Coordinates of C-alpha atoms in Angstrom, one line a residue:
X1 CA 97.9 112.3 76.4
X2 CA 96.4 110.6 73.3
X3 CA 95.2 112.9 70.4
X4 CA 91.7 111.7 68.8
X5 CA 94.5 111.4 65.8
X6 CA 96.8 108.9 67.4
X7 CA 93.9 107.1 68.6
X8 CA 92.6 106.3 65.2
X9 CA 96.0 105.1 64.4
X10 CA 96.2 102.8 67.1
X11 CA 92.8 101.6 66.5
X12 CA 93.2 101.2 62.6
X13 CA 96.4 99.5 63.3
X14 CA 94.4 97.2 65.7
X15 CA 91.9 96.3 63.3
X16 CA 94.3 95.3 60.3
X17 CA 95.6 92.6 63.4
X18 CA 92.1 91.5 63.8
X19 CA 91.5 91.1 60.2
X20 CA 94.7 88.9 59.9
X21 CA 94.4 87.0 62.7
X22 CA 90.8 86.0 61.8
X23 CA 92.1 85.0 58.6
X24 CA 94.9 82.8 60.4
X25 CA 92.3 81.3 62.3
X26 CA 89.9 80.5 59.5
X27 CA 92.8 78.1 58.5
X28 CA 94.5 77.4 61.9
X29 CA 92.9 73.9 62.5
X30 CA 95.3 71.5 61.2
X31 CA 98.5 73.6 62.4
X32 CA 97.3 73.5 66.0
X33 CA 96.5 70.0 66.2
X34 CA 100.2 69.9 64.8
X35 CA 101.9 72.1 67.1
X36 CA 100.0 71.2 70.2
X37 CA 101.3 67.9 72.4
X38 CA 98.4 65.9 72.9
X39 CA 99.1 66.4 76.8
X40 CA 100.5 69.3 77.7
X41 CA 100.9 71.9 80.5
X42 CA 98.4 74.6 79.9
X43 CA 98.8 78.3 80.8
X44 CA 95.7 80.5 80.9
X45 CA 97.1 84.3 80.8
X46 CA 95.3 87.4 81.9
X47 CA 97.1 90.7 80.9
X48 CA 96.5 94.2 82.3
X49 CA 95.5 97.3 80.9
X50 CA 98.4 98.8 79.3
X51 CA 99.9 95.6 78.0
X52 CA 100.5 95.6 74.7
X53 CA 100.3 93.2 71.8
X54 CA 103.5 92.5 71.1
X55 CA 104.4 91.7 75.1
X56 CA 100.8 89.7 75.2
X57 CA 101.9 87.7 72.5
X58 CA 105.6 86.9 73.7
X59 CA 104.0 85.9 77.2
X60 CA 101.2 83.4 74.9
X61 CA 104.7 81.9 73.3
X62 CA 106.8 81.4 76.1
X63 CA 103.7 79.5 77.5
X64 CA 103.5 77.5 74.7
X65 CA 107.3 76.6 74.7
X66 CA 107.3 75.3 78.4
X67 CA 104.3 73.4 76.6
X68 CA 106.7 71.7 74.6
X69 CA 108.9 70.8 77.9
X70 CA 106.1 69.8 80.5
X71 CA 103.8 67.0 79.5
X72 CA 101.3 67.8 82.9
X73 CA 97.7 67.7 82.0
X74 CA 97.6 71.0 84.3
X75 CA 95.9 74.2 83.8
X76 CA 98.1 77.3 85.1
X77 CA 96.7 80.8 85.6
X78 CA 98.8 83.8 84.9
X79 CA 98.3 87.4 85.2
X80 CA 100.6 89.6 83.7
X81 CA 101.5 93.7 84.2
X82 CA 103.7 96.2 82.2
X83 CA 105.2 98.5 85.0
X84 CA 108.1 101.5 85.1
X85 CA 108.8 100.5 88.8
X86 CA 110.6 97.9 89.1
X87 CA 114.3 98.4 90.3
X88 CA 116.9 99.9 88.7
X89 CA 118.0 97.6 86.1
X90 CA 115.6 94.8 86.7
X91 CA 113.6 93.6 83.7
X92 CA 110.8 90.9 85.0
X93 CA 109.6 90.0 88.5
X94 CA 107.6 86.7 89.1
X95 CA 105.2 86.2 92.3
X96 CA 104.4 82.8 92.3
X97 CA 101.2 81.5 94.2
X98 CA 102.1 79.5 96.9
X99 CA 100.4 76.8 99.2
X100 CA 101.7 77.0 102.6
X101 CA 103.1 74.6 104.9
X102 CA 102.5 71.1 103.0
X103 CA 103.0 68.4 105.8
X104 CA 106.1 66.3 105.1
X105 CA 104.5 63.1 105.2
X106 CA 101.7 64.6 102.3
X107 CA 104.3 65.8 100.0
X108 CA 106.4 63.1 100.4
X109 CA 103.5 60.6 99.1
X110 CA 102.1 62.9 96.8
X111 CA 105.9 63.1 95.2
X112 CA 105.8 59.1 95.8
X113 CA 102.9 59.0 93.3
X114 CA 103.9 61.2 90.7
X115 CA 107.2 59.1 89.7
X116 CA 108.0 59.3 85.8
X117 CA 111.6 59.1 85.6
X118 CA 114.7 58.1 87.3
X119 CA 115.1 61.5 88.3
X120 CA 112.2 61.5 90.3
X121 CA 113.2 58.1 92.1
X122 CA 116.5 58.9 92.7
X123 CA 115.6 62.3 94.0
X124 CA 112.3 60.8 96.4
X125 CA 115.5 58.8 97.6
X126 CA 117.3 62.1 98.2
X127 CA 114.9 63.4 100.7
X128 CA 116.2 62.1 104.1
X129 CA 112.9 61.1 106.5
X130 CA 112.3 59.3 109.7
X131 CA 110.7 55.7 110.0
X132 CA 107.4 57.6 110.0
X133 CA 107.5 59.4 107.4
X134 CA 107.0 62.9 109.4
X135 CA 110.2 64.6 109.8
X136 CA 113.4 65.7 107.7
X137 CA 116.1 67.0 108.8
X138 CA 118.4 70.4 106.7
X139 CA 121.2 72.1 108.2
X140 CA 122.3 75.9 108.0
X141 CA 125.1 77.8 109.2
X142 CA 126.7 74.4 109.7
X143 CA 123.6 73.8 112.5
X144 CA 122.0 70.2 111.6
X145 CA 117.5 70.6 112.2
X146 CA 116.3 67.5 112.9
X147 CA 112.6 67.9 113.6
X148 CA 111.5 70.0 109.9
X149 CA 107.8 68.7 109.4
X150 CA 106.8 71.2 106.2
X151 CA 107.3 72.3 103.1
X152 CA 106.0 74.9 100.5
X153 CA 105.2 74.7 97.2
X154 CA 104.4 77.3 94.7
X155 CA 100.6 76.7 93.4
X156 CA 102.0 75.6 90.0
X157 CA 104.0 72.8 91.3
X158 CA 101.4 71.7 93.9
X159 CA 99.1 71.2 91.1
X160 CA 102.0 69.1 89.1
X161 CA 101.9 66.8 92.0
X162 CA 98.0 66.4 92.4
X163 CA 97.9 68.6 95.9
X164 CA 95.5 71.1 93.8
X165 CA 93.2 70.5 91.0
X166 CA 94.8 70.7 87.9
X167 CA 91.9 73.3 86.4
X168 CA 91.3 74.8 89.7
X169 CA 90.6 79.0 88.9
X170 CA 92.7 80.3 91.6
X171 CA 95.4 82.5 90.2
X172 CA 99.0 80.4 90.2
X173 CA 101.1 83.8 89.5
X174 CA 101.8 87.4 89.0
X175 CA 104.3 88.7 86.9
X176 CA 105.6 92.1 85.8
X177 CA 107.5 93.2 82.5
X178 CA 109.7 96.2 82.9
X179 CA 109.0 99.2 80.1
X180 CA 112.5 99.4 80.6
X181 CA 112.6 102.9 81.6
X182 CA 114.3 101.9 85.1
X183 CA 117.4 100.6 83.1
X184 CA 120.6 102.8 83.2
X185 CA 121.3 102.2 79.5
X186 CA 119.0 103.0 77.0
X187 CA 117.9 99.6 75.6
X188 CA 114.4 98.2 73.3
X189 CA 112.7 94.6 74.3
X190 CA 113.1 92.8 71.2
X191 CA 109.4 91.3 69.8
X192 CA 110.4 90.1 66.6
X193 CA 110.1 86.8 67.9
X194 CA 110.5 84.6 64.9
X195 CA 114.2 85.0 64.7
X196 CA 117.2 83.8 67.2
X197 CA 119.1 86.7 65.9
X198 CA 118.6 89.4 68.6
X199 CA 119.4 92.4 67.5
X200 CA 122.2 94.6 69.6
X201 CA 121.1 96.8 71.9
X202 CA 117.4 95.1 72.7
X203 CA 116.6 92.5 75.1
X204 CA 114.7 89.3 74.2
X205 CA 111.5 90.0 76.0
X206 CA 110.4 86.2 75.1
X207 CA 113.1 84.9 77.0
X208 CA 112.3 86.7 79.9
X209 CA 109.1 85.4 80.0
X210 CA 110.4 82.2 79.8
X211 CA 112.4 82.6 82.9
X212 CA 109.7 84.5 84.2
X213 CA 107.3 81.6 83.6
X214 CA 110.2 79.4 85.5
X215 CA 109.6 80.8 88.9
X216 CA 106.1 80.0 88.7
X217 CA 106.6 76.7 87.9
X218 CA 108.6 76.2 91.2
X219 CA 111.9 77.4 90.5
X220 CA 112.3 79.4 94.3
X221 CA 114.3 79.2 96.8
X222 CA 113.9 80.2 101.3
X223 CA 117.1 81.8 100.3
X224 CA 114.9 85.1 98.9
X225 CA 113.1 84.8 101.9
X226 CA 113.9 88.2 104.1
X227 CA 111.7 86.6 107.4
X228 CA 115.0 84.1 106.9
X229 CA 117.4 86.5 105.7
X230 CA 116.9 88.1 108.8
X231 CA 117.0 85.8 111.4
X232 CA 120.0 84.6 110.1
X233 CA 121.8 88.3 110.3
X234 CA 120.2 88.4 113.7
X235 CA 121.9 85.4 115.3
X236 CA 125.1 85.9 112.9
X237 CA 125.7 89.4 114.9
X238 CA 125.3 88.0 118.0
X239 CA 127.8 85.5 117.3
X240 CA 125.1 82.6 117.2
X241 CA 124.0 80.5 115.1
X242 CA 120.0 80.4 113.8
X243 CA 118.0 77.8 115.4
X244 CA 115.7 75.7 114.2
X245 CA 112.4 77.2 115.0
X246 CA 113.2 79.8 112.9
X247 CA 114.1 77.9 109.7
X248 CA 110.8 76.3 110.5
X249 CA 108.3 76.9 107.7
X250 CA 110.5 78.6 104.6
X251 CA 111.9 75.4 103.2
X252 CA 110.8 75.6 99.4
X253 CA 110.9 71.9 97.5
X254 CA 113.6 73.6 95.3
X255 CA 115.6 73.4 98.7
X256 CA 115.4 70.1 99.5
X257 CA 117.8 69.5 96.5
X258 CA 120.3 72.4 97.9
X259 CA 123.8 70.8 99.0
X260 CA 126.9 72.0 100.2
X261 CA 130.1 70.3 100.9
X262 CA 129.6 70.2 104.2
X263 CA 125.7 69.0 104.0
X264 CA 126.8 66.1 102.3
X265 CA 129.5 64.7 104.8
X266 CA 127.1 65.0 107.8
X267 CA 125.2 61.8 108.6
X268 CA 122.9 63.7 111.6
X269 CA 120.3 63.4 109.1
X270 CA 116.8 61.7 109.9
X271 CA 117.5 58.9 108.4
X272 CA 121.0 58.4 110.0
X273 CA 122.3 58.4 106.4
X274 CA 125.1 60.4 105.1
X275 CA 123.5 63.8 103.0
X276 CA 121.2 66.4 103.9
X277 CA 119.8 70.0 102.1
X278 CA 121.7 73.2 102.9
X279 CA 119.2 76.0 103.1
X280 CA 122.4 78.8 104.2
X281 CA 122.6 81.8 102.6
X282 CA 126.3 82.0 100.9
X283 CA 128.7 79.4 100.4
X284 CA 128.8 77.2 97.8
X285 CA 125.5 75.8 97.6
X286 CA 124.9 73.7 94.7
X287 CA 122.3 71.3 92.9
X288 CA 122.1 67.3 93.6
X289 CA 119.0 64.4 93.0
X290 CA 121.3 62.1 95.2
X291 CA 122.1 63.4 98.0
X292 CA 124.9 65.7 97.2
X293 CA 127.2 62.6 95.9
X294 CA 127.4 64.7 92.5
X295 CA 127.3 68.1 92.0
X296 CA 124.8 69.1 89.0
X297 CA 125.6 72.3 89.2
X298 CA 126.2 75.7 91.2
X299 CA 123.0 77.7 92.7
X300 CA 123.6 81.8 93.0
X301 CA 124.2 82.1 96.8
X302 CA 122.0 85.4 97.6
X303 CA 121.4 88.7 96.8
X304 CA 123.0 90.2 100.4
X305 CA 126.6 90.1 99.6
X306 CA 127.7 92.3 102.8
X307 CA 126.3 90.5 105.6
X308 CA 125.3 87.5 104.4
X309 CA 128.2 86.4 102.0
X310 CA 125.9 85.9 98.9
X311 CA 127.2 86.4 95.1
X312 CA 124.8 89.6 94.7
X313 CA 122.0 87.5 92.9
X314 CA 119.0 85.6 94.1
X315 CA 119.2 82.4 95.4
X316 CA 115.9 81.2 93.5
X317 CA 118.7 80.7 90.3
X318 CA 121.9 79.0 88.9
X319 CA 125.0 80.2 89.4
X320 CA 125.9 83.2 87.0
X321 CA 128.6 82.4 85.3
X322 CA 130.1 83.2 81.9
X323 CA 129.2 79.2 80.6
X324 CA 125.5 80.0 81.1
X325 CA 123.7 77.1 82.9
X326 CA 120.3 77.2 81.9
X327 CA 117.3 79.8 81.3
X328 CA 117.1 79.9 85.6
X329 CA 120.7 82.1 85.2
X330 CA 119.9 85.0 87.0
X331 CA 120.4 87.6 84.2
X332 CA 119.7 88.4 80.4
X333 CA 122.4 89.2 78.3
X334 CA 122.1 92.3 75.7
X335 CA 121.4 90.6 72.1
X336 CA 120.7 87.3 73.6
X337 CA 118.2 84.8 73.5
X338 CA 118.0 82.0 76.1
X339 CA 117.1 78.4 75.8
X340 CA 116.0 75.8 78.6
X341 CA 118.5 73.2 79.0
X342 CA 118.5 69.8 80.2
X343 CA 120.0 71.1 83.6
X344 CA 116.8 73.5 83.6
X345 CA 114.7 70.4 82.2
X346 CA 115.9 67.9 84.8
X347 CA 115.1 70.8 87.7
X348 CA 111.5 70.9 86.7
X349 CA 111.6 67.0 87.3
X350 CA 111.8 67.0 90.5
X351 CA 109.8 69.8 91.3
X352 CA 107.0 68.0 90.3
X353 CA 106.9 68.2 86.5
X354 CA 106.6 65.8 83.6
X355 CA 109.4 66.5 81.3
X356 CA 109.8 65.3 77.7
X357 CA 112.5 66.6 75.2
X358 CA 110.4 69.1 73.0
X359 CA 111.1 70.2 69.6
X360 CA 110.9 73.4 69.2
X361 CA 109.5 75.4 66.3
X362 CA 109.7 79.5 67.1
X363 CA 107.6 80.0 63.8
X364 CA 105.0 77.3 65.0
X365 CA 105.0 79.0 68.2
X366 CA 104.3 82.2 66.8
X367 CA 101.2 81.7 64.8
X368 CA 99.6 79.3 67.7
X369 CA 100.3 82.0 70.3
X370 CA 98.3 84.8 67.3
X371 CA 95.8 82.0 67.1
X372 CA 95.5 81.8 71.4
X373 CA 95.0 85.4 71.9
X374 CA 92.5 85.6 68.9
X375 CA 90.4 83.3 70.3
X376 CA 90.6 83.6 74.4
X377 CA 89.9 87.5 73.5
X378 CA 87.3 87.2 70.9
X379 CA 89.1 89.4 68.1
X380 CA 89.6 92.1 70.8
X381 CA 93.6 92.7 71.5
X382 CA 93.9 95.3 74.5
X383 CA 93.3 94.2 78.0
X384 CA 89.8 95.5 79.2
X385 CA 89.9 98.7 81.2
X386 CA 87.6 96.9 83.6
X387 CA 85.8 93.0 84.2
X388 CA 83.3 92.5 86.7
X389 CA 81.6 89.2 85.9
X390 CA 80.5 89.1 89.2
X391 CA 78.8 92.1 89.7
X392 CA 80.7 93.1 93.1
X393 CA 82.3 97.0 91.3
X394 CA 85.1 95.4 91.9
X395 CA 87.7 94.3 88.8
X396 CA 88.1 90.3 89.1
X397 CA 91.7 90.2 87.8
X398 CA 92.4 92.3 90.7
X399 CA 90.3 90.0 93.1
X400 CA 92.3 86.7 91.8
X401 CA 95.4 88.6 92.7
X402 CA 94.3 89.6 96.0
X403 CA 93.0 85.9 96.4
X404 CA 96.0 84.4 95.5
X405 CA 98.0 86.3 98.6
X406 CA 95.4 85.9 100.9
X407 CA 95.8 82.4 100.2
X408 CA 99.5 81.9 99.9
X409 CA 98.9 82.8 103.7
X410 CA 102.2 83.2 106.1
X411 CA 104.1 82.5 103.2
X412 CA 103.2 86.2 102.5
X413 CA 104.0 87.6 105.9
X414 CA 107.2 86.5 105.7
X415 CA 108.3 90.5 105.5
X416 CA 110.3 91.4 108.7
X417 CA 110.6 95.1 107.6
X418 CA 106.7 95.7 109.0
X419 CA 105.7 98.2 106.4
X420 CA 102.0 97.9 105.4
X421 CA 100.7 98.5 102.0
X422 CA 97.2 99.1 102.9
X423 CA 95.6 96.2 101.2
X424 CA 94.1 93.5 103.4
X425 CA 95.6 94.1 106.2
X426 CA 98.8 91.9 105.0
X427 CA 102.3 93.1 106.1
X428 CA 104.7 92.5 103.0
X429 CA 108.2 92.4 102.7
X430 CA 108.8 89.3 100.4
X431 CA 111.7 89.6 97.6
X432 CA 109.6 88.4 94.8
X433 CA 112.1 86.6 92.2
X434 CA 114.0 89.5 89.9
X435 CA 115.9 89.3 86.8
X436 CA 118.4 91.5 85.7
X437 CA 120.3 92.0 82.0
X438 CA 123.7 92.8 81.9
X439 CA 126.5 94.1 79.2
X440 CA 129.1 92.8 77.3
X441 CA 132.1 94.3 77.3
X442 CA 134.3 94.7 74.7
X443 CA 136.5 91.5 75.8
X444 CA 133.8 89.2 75.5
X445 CA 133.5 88.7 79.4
X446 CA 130.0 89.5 81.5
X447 CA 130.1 92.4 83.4
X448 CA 128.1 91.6 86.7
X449 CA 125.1 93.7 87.3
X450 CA 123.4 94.0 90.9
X451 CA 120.2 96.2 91.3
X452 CA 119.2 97.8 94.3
X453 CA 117.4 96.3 97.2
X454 CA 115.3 99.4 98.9
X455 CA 114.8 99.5 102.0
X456 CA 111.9 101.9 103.8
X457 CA 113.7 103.3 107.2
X458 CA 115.3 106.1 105.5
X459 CA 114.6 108.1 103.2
X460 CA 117.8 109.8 100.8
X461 CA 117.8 110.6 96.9
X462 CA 118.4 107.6 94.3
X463 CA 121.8 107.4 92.0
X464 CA 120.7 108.9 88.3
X465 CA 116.9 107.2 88.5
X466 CA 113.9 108.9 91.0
X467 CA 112.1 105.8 90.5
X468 CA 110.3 104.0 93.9
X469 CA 111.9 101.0 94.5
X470 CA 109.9 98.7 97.0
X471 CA 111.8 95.7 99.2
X472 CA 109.1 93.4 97.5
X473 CA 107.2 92.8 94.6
X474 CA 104.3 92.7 97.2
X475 CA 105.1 96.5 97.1
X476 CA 104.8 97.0 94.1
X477 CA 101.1 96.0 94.6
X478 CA 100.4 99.0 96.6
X479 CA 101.9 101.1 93.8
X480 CA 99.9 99.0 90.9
X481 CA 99.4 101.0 88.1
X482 CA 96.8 99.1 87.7
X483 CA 95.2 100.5 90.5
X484 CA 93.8 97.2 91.5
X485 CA 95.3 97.7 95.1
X486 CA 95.0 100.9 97.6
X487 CA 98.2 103.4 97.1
X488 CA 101.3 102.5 99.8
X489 CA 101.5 104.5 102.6
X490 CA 104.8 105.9 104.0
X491 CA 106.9 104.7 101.2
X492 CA 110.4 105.6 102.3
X493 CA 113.7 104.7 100.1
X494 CA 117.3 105.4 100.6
X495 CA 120.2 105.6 98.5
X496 CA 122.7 102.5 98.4
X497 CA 125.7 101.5 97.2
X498 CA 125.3 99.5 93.7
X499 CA 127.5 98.6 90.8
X500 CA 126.2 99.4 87.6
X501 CA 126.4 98.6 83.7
X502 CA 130.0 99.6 82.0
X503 CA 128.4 101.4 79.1

């Protein structure tokens, strides 16, 4: 509990920010027009209560830097949460808006219209489809579906390709930052932002936000998907394989550009042409713009690695490896900051994106992102306790949120485990898309970290942390410390087998 002391500290430390940032500002003109593309990709954050400054303003700069990336005269909506209940040893978790069930024949023109670069041709070409147009055709578990009519995209990448309004209000995604007291080691986030030189034992909290911010822009796979996760276990234990009414309706557009060796020899594809997407769960998927003929490079293969056969991370990123790939690698080393990388650069591409090669200047960054939150808050620099513009007594950052899974529709029902959180009547059970930081060890090799995927029909104690861990990020909702969303009801947990950090 706050003393009337500490709370004059905090505000007097407050206003000495607000006195230099309105000086910044006074002379800020020239060094935006400067640091700001001409046409860029916009983001538009909204921050809880109990956010602070520091984590506001790394969110505002790893905006700006996908700024420098993503030449899309797009507006995204993002609303951002600092929570203690995220799993053990995850830092971030992403929950892009998505728009269900876009009609092959739709995307496919919409792609058709947004060409910019040979990557975009090449990988249009890449998408098998009938004379018609209608149709594609994937295979999983080595089973070839021929009649695949839809596809989803996350809100921000359906706005990239002109499916949305580029300023429409709705909100594109919801993201949590860890206060990292669900971590088995006892680590810092790092917010001196202005330096590449991350200090040891701290964790770059800009580049998670970065990746973070990646999700959102489109960076998911079906592979996350426990609806599909499922059915596959279902038919794989009956000694089956999954059929194609129930692959129907989970193919992400990050999927269509998911190969496997065996995808790219079949020719049962809807165009009777040699290369199709691979949407199983394990294996060797990897990533390919031309119709698996060359091998970009390696996707993670899943986070179920007893059943399934997947590496222990989430499909929705490269593969982890000790040459790090790109800032979609599905961990954050201690000390470490992460860049985007062509490979990163060239996947954004084809997910709908406008990509130039950005130069990058953290300092830059930094006083444009003081300058953002100084003027989208109006000097003030904690997240209101409460905003009801509309005059409903109900807060509107919550009603966005709500909004934005209401309308991501089936996409969000996707859960098989048929728990209800209370809120809208919605039954969750999606994955969300989670990052987790590892350690060095002494040899200089990664130390693989897997975190704990709860699930609610047992209950047990937890290994060395009491914290909840929900199956979903949708969980976490009902758990909100924002307390946006009603409480969860009958959240059950049980303990699991995990490996942990080598401290």
């Amino acid at each position: 509990m706050k003393t009337e002391k500490s709370k004059n500290n905090i505000n007097n430390l407050f206003s000495k920010r607000k006195l230099f940032l309105q000086a910044l500002l006074s002379v800020s003109t020239a060094l935006v027009i400067t640091n700001s593309p001409a046409q860029a990709l916009k983001f538009n954050f909204s921050y809880a209560p109990g956010t602070t400054y520091e984590q506001m303003l790394g969110f505002e700069m790893a905006g700006k830097y996908w700024s420098n990336h993503l030449t899309d005269d797009v507006t995204l909506n993002i609303f951002v949460e600092s929570t203690g209940m995220l799993p053990e040893n995850v830092i971030g978790g992403a929950l892009p808006g998505m728009t269900q069930f876009q009609h092959h024949r739709d995307f496919r023109s919409a792609f058709a219209e947004d060409i910019t670069s040979i990557a975009d041709e090449n990988a249009l070409n890449s998408i098998n489809t009938d004379k018609d147009g209608n149709k594609y055709s994937i295979m999983a578990d080595g089973t070839v579906f021929k009649n695949m009519k839809e596809v989803n995209l996350t809100r921000a990448s359906a706005k990239a390709l002109g499916k949305i309004s580029a300023d429409d209000a709705g909100l594109d995604g919801y993201i949590l930052i860890s206060d990292l007291s669900n971590l088995t080691a006892q680590l810092s986030w790092n917010q001196n932002y202005q330096s590449n030189n991350i200090a040891e034992g701290t964790l770059d909290l800009f580049s998670m936000a970065v990746h973070e911010l990646g999700h959102t822009l489109g960076f998911v796979s079906s592979g996350d998907d426990p609806g599909w996760m499922n059915a596959v276990k279902q038919e794989r234990g009956r000694g089956k394989k999954v059929k194609a009414d129930k692959a129907q309706g989970h193919v992400t557009l990050l999927d269509l550009f998911r190969y496997s060796d065996r995808s790219t020899s079949s020719h049962k594809t809807a165009d009777k042409k040699l290369g199709m997407a691979d949407v199983s769960v394990g294996g060797n998927p990897f990533f390919s713009i031309d119709r698996g003929k060359t091998n970009m490079a390696e996707f993670s293969t899943g986070e179920d690695d007893e059943l399934l056969g997947g590496d222990g991370y989430q499909s929705s990123h490269w593969k982890q490896q000790s040459n790090i790939l790109g800032i979609m690698d599905p961990t954050l080393g201690i000390g470490q900051r992460r860049q985007v990388t062509n490979l990163d650069l060239t996947a954004m591409d084809v997910l709908g994106w406008d990509v130039q090669q950005g130069n990058v200047d953290i300092t830059a960054l930094y006083n444009d992102a003081q300058i953002e939150l100084l003027q989208k808050s109006g000097i003030s620099l904690t997240p209101s306790e409460w905003i009801d513009e509309d005059g409903d007594n109900k807060d509107d950052r919550g009603e966005l949120l709500s909004e934005m899974i209401r309308e991501s529709g089936q996409i969000y029902k996707w859960g098989w485990n048929g728990y209800k959180w209370g809120w809208n009547g919605y039954w969750w059970g999606w994955n969300g898309y989670w990052q987790s930081h590892k350690e060095l060890e002494q040899d200089g090799f990664w130390q693989n970290v897997a975190f704990q995927k709860m699930d609610f029909d047992t209950t047990s104690s937890v290994d060395i942390k009491s914290t909840p861990e929900p199956t979903s990020l949708l969980g976490l909702l009902g758990l909100s410390l924002f307390g946006i969303i009603s409480r969860a009801h009958n959240c059950l947990y049980r303990k699991k087998d995990d490996k942990y950090i080598n401290i």
